PDB file of C-alpha atoms in Angstrom:
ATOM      1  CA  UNK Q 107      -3.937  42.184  58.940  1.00 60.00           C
ATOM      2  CA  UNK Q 108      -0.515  41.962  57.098  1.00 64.00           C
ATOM      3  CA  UNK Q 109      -0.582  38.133  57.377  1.00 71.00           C
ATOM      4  CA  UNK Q 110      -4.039  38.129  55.784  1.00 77.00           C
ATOM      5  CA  UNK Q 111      -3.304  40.067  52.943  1.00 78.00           C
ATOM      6  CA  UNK Q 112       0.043  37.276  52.506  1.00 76.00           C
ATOM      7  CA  UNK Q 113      -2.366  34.814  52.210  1.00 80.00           C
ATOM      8  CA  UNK Q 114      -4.402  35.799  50.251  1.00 81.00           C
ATOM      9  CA  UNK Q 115      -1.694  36.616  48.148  1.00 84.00           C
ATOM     10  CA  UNK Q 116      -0.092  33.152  48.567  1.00 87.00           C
ATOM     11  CA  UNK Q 117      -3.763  31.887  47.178  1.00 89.00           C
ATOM     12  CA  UNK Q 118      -3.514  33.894  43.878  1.00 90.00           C
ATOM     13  CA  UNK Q 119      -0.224  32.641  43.213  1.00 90.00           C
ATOM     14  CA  UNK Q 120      -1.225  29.208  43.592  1.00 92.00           C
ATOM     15  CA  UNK Q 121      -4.285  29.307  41.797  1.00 92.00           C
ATOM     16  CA  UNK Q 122      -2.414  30.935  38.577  1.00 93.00           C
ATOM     17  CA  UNK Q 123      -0.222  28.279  38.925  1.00 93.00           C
ATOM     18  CA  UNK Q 124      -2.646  25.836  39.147  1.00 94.00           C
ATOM     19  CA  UNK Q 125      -4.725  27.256  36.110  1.00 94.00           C
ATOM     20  CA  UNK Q 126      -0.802  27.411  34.222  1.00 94.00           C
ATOM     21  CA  UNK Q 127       0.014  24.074  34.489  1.00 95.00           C
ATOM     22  CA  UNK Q 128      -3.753  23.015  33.820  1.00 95.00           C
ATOM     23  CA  UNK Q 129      -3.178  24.732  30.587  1.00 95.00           C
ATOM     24  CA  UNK Q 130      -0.025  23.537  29.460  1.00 95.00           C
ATOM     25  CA  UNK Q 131      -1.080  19.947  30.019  1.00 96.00           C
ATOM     26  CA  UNK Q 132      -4.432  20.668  28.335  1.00 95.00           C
ATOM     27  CA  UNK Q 133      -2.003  21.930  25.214  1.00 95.00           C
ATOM     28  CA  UNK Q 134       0.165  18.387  25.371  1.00 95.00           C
ATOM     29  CA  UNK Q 135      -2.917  16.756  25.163  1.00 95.00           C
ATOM     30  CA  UNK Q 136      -4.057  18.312  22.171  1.00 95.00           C
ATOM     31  CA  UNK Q 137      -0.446  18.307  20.407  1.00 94.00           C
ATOM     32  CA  UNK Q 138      -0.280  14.407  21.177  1.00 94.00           C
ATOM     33  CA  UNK Q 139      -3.460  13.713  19.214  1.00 94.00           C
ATOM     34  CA  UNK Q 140      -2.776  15.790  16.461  1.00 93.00           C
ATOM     35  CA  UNK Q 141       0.922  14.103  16.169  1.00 93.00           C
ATOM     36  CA  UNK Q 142      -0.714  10.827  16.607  1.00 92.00           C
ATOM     37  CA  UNK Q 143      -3.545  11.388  13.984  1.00 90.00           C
ATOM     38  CA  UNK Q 144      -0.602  13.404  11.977  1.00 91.00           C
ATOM     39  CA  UNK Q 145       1.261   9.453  12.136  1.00 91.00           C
ATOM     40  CA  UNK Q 146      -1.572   7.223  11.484  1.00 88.00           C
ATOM     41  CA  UNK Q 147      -2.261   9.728   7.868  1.00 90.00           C
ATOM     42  CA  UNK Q 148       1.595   9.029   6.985  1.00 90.00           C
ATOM     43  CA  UNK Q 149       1.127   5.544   7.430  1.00 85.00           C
ATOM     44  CA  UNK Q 150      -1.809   5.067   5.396  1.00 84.00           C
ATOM     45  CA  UNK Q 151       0.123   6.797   2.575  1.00 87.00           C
ATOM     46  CA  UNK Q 152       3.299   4.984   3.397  1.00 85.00           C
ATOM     47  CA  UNK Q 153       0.982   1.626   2.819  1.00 82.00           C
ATOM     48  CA  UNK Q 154      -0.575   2.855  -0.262  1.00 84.00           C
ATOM     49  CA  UNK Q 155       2.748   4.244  -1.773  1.00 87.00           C
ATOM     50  CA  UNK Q 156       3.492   0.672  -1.401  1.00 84.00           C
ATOM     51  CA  UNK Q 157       0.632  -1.370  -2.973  1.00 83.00           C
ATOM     52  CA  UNK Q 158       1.267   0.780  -5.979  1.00 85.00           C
ATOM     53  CA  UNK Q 159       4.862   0.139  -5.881  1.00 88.00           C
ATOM     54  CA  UNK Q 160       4.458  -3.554  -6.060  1.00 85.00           C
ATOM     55  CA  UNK Q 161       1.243  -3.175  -8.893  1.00 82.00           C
ATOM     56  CA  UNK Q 162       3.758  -1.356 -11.209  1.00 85.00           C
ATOM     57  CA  UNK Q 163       6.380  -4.323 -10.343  1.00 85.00           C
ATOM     58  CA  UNK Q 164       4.191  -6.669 -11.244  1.00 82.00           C
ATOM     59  CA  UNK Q 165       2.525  -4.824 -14.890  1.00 81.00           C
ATOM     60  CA  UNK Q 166       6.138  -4.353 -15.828  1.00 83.00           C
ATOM     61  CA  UNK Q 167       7.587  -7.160 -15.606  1.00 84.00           C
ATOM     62  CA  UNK Q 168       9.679  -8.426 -18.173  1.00 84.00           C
ATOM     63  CA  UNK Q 169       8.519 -11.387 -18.479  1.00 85.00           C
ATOM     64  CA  UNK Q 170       4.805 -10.320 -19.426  1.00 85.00           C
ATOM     65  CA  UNK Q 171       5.356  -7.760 -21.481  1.00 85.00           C
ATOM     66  CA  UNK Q 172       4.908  -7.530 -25.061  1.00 85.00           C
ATOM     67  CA  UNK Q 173       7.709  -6.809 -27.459  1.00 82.00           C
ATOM     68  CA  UNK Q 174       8.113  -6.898 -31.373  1.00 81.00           C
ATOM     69  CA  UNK Q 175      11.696  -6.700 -32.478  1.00 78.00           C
ATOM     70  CA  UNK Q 176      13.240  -5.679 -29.142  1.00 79.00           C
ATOM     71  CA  UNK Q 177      10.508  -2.512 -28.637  1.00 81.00           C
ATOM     72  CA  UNK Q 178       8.356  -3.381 -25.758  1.00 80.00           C
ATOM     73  CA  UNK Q 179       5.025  -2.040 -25.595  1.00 80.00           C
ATOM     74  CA  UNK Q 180       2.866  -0.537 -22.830  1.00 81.00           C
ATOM     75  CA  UNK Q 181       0.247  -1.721 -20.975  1.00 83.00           C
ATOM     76  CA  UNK Q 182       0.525  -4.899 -22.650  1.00 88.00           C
ATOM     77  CA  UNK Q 183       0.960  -8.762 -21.861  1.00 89.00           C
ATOM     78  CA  UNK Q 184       1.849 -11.057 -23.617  1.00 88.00           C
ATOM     79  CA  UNK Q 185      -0.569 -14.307 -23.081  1.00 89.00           C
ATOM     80  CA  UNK Q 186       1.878 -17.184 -23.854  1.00 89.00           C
ATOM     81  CA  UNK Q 187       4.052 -15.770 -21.461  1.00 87.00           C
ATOM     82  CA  UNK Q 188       1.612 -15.056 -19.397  1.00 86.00           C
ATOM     83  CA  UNK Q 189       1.305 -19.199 -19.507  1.00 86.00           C
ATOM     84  CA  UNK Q 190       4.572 -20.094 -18.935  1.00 87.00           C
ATOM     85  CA  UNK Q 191       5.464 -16.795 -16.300  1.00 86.00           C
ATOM     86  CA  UNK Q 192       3.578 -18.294 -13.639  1.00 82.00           C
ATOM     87  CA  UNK Q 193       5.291 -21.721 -13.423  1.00 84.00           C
ATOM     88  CA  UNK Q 194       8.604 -20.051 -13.760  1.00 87.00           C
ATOM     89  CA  UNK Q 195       7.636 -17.201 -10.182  1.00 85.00           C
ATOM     90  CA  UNK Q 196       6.707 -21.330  -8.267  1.00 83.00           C
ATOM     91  CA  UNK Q 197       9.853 -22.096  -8.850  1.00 86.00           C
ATOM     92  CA  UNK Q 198      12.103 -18.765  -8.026  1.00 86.00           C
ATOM     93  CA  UNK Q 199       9.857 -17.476  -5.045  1.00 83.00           C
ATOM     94  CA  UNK Q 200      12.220 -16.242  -3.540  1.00 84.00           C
ATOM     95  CA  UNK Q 201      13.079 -13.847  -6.081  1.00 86.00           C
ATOM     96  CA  UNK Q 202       9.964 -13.005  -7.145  1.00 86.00           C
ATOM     97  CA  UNK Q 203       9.088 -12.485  -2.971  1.00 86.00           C
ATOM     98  CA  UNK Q 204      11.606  -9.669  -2.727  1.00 84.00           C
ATOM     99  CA  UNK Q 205       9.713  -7.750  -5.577  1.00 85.00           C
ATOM    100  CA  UNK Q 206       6.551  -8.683  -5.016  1.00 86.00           C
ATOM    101  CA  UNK Q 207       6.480  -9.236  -1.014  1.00 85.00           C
ATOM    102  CA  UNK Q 208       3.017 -10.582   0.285  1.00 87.00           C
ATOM    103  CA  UNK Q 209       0.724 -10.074  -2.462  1.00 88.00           C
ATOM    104  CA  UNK Q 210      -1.791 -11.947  -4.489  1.00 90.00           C
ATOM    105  CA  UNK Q 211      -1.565 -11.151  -8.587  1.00 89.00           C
ATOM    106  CA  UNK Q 212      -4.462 -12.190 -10.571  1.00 91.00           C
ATOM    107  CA  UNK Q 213      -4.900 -11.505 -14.885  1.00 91.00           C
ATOM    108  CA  UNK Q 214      -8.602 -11.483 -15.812  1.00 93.00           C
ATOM    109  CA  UNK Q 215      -9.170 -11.489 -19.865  1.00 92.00           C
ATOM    110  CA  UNK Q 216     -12.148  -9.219 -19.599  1.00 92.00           C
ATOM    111  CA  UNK Q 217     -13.091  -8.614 -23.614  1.00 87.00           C
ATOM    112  CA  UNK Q 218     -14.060  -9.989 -25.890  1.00 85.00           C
ATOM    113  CA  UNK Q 219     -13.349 -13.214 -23.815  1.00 85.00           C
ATOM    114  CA  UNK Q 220     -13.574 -14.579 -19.836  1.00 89.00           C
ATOM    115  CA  UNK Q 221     -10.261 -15.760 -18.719  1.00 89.00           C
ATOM    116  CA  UNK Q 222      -8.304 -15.524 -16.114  1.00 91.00           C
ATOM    117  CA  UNK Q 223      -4.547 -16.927 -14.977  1.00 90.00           C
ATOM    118  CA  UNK Q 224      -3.135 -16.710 -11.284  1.00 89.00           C
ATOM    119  CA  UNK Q 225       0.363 -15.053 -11.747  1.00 87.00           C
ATOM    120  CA  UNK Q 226       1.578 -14.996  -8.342  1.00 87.00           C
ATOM    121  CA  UNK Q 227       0.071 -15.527  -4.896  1.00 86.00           C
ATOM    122  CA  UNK Q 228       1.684 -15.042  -1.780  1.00 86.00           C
ATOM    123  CA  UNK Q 229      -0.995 -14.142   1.190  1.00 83.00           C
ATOM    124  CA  UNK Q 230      -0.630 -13.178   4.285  1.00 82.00           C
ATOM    125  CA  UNK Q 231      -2.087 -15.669   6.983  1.00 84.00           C
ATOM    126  CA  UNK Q 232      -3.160 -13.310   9.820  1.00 86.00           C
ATOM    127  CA  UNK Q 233      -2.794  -9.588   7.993  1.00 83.00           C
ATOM    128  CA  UNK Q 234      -4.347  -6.146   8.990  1.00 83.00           C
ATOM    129  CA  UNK Q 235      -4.912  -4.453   5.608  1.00 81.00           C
ATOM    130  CA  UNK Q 236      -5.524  -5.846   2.375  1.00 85.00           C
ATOM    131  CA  UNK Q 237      -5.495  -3.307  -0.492  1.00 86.00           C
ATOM    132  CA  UNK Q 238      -6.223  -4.110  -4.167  1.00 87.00           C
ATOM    133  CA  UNK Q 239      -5.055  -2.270  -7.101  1.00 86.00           C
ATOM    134  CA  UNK Q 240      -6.635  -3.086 -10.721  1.00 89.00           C
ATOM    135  CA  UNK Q 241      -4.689  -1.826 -13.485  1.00 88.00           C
ATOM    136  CA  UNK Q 242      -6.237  -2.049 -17.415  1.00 91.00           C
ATOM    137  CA  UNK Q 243      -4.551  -3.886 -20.085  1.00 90.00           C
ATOM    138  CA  UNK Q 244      -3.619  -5.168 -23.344  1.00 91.00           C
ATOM    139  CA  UNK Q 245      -3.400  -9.058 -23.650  1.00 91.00           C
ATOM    140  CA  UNK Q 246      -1.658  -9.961 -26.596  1.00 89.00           C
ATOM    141  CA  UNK Q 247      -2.242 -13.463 -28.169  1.00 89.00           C
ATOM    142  CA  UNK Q 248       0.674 -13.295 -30.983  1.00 86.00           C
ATOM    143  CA  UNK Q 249      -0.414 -16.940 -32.295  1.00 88.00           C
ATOM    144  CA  UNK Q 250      -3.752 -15.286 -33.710  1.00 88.00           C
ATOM    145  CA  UNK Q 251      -1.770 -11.678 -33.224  1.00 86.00           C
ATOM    146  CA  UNK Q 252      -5.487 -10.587 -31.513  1.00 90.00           C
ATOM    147  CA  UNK Q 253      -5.462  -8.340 -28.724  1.00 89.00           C
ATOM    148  CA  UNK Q 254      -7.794  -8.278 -26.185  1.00 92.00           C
ATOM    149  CA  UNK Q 255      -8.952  -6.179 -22.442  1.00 93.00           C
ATOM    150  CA  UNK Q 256      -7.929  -7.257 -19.692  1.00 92.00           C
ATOM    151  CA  UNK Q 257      -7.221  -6.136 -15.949  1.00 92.00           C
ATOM    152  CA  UNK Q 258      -4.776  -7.032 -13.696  1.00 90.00           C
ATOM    153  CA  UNK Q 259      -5.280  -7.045 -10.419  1.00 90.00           C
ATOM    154  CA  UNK Q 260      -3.274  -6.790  -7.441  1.00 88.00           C
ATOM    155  CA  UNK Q 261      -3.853  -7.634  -4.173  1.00 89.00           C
ATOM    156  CA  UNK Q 262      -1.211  -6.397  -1.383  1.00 87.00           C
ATOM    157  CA  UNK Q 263      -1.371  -8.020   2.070  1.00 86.00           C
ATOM    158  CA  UNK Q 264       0.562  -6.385   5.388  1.00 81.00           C
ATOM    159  CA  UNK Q 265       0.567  -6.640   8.529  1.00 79.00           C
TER     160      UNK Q 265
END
């Protein structure tokens, strides 16, 4: 009778046990999709942090923008060096690579005229994510000293 009632007590231990460590792995389960979902949302804003970073690069750089007696103004590019910007990033790409990494930079002349001028294009061959960033403005044409809309766009390639 004694070594029944052992038993059965030696069967209640175990099955607590068992139900214990059923539990705890039931609760690393659920912590290790919650960290990995926790991951995957920093990296999505890690990659969009990014894009932007490399849009404002690009809309501010010096050699674009628009200045009238040493003030520069904002939002605004200046179309003749606009022209003569994108032959100069061909032949420093290196330069322009560590600012601008793998990235595709397009101008588009929306009003009151269609144009538009490839500024810098750098793709990535076999990439994962491609986000593009369009930021409004100002195209300055200081021959005719006309302004005009215009969106730059910016396309950011990564693996």
């Amino acid at each position: 009778m004694h070594n029944k009632k052992s038993q059965v007590q030696m069967m209640e231990t175990i099955a607590v046990l068992f139900i214990f460590f059923v539990l705890i792995i039931l609760g690393f389960v659920f912590y290790a999709k919650v960290l990995k979902g926790n991951i995957e949302i920093e990296t999505e804003e890690s990659v969009q942090l990014n894009a932007i970073k490399i849009a404002q690069r690009a809309s501010f750089l010096p050699e674009l923008q628009c200045s009238e007696e040493n003030i520069v103004s904002d939002n605004c590019i200046d179309i003749i060096k606009l022209e003569a910007a994108s032959a100069i990033m061909e032949e420093n790409e290196i330069h322009y690579y560590d600012r601008l990494s793998f990235s595709k930079i397009t101008i588009k002349e929306v009003y009151p005229d269609e144009n538009e001028w490839m500024l810098y294009d750098r793709p990535l061959d076999d990439y994962s994510n491609k986000i593009t960033t369009n930021i409004p403005i100002s195209l300055l044409d200081p021959i005719l000293n006309t302004n005009s809309f215009g969106i730059i766009s910016v396309e950011t390639f990564l693996k």
